[in-house]
mmCIF file with all atom_site columns, C-alpha atoms in Angstrom:
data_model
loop_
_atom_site.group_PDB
_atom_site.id
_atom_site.type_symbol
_atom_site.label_atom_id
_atom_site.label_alt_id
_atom_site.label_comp_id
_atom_site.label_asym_id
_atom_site.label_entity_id
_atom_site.label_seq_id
_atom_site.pdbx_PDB_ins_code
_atom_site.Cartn_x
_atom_site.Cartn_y
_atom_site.Cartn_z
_atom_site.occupancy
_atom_site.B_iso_or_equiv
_atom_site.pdbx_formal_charge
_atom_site.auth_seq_id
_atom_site.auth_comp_id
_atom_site.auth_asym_id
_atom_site.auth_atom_id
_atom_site.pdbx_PDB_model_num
ATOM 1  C CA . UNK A 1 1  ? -36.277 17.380  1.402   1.00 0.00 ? 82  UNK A CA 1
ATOM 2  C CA . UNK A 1 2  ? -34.368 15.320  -0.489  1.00 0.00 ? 83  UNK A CA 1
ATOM 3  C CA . UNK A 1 3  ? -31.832 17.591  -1.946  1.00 0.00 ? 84  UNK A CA 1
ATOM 4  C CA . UNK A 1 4  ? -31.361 19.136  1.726   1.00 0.00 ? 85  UNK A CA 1
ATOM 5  C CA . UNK A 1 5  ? -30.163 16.341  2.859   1.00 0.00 ? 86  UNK A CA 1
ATOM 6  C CA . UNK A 1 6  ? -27.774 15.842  0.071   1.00 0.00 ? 87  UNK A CA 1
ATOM 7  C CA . UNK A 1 7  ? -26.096 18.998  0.808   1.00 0.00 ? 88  UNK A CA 1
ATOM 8  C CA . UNK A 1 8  ? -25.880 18.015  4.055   1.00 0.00 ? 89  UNK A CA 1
ATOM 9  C CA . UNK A 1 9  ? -24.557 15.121  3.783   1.00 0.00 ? 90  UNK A CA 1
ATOM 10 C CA . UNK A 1 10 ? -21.754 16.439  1.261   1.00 0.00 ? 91  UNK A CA 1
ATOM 11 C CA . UNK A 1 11 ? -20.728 19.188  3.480   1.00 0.00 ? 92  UNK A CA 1
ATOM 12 C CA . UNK A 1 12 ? -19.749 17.122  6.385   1.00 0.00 ? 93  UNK A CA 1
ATOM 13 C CA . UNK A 1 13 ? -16.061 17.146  7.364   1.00 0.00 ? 94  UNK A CA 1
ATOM 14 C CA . UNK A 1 14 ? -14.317 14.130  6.452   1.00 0.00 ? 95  UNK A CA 1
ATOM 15 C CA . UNK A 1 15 ? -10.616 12.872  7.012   1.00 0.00 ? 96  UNK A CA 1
ATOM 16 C CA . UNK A 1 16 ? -8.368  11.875  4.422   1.00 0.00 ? 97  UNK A CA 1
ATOM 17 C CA . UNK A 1 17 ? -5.783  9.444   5.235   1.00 0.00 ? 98  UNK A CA 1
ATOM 18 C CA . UNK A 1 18 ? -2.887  9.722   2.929   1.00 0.00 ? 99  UNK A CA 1
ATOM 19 C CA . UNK A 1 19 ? -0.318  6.514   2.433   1.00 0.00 ? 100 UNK A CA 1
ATOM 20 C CA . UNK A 1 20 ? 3.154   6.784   2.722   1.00 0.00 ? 101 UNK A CA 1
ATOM 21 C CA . UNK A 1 21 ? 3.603   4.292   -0.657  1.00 0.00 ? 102 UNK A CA 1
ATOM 22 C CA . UNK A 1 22 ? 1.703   3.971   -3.627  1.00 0.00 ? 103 UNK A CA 1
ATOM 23 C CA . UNK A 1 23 ? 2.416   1.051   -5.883  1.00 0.00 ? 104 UNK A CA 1
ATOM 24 C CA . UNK A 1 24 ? 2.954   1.883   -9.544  1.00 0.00 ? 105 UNK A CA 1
ATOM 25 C CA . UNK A 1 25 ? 3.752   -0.964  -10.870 1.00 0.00 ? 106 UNK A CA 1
ATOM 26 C CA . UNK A 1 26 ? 3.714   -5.070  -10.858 1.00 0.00 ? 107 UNK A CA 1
ATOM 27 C CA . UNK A 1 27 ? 5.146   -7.616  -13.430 1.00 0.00 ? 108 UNK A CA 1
ATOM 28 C CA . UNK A 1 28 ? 4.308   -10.948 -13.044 1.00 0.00 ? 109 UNK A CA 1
ATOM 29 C CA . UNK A 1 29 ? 6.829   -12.272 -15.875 1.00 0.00 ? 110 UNK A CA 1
ATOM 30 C CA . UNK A 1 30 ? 9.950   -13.903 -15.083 1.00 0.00 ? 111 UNK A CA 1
ATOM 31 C CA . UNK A 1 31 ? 11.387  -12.899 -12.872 1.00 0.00 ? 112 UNK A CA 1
ATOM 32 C CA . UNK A 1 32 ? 8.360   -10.994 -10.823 1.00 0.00 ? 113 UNK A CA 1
ATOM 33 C CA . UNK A 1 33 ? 8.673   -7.935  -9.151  1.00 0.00 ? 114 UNK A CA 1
ATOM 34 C CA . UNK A 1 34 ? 6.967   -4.746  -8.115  1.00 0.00 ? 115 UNK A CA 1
ATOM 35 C CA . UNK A 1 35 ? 7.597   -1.048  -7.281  1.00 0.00 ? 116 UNK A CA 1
ATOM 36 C CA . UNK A 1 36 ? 6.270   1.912   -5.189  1.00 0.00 ? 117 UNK A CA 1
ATOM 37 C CA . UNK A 1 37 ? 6.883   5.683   -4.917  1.00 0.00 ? 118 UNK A CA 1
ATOM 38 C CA . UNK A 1 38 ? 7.168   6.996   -1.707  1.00 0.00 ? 119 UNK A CA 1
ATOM 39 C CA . UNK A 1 39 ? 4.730   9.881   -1.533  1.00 0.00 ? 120 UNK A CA 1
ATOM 40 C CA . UNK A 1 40 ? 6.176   10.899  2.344   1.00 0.00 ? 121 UNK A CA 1
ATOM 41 C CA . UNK A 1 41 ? 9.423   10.901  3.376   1.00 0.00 ? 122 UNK A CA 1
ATOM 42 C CA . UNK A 1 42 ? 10.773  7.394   5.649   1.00 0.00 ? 123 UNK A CA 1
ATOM 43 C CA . UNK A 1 43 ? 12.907  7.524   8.128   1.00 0.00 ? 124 UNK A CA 1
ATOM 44 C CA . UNK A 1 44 ? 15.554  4.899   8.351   1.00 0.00 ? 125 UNK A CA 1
ATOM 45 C CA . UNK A 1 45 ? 13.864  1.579   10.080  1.00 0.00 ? 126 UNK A CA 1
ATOM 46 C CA . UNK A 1 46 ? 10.186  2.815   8.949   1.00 0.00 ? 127 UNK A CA 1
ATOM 47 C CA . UNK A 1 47 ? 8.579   -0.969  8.108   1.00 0.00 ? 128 UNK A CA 1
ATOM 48 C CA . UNK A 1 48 ? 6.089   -1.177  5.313   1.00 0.00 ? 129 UNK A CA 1
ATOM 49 C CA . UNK A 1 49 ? 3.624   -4.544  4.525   1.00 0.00 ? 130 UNK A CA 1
ATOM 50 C CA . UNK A 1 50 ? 2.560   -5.698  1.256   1.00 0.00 ? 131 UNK A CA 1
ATOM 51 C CA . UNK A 1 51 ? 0.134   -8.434  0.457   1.00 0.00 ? 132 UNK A CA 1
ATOM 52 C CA . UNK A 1 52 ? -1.840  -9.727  -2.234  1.00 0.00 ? 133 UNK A CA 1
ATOM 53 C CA . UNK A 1 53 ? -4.411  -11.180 0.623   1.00 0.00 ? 134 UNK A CA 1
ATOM 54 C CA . UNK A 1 54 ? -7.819  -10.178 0.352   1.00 0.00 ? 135 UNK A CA 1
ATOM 55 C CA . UNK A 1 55 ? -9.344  -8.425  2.985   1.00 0.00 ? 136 UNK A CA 1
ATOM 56 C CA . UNK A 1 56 ? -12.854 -9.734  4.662   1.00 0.00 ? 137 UNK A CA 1
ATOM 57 C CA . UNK A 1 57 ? -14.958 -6.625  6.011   1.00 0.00 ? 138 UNK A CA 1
ATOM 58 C CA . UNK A 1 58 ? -16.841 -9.970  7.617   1.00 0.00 ? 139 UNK A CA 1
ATOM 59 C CA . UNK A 1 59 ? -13.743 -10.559 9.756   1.00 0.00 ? 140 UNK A CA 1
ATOM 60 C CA . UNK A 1 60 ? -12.273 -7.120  9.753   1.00 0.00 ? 141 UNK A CA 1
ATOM 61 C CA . UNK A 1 61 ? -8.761  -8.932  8.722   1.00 0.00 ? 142 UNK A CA 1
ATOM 62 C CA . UNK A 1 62 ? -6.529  -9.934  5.623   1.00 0.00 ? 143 UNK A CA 1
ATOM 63 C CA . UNK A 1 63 ? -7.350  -13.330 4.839   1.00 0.00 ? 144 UNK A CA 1
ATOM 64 C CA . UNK A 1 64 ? -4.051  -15.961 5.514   1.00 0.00 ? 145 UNK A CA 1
ATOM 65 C CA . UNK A 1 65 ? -3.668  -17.992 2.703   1.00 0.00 ? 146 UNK A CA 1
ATOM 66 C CA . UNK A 1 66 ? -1.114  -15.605 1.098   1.00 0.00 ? 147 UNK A CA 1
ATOM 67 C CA . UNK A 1 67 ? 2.486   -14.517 2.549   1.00 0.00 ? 148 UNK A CA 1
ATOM 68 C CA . UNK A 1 68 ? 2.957   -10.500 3.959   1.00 0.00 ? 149 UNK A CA 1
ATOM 69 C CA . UNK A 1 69 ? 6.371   -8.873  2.686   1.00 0.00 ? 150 UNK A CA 1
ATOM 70 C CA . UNK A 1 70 ? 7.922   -7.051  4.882   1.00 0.00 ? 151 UNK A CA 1
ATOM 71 C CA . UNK A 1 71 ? 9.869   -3.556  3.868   1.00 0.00 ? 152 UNK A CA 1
ATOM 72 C CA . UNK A 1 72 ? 12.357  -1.784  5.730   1.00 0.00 ? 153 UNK A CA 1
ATOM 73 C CA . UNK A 1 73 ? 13.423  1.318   4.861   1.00 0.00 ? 154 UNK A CA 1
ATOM 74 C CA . UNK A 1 74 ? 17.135  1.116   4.969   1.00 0.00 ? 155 UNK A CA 1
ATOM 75 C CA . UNK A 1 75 ? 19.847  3.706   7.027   1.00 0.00 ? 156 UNK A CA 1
ATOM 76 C CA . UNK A 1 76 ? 19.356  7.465   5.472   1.00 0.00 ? 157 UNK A CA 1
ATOM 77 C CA . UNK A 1 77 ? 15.714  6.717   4.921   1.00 0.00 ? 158 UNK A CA 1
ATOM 78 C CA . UNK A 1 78 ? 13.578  7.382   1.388   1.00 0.00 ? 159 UNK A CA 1
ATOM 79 C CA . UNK A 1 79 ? 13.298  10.224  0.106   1.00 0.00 ? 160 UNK A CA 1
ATOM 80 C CA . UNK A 1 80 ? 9.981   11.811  -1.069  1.00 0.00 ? 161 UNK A CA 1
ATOM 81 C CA . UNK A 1 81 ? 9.362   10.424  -4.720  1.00 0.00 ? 162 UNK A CA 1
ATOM 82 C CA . UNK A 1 82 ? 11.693  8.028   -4.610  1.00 0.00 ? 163 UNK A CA 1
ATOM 83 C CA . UNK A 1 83 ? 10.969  4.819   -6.395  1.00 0.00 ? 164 UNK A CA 1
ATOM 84 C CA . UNK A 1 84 ? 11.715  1.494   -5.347  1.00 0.00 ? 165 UNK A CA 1
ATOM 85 C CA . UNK A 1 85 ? 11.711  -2.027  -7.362  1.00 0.00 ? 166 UNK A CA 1
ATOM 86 C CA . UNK A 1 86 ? 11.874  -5.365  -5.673  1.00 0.00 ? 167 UNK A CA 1
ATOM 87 C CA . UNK A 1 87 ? 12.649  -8.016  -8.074  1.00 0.00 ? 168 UNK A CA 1
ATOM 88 C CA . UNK A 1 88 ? 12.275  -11.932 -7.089  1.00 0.00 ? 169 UNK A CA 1
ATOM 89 C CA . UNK A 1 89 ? 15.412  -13.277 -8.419  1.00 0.00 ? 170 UNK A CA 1
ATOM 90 C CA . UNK A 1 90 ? 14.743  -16.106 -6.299  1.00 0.00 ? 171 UNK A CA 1
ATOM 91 C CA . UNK A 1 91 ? 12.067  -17.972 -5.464  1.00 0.00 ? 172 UNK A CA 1
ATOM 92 C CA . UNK A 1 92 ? 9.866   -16.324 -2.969  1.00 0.00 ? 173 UNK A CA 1
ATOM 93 C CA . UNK A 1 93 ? 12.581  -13.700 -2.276  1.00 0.00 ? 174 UNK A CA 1
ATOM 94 C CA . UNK A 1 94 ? 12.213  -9.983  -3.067  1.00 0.00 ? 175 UNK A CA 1
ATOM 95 C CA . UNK A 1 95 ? 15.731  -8.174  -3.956  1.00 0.00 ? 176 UNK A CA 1
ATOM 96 C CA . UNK A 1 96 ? 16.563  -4.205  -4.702  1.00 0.00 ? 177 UNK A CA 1
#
């Protein structure tokens, strides 16, 4: 009985949701920055959020204690495997 209802439960149809951006890389040395690929094209205005906040599965939210960045694609968009780096040159503001 057992392994039936393994097999069943492997063979159900799932969804995958795919992201848009995949971070690839963080440096936390002076001066900090990060970077993502875009794995689907952006249109020009598409918004993206990053965060560091944990997120409670009590609460069903990000915590608050840390700050959201904001990215908008720029005019023309991003194209598919493009790579972008944000760099803080200064404090608490991210630069391409």
């Amino acid at each position: 009985m057992k392994r039936l209802l393994l097999l069943t439960f492997l063979c159900l149809p799932t969804t995958l949701l795919a992201q848009k951006a995949v971070v690839i890389g963080i440096s936390a040395d002076s001066p900090d920055s990060f970077s993502f690929v875009v794995t689907e094209a952006f249109s020009a205005g598409d918004v993206i959020y990053f965060t560091d906040s944990e997120y409670s599965n009590a609460s069903n939210a990000f915590d608050t204690q840390e700050g959201v960045f904001t990215y908008t694609a720029p005019a023309g968009g991003l194209a598919l495997n493009q790579v972008v780096t944000l760099t803080e040159n200064t404090q608490n503001v991210l630069d391409l």
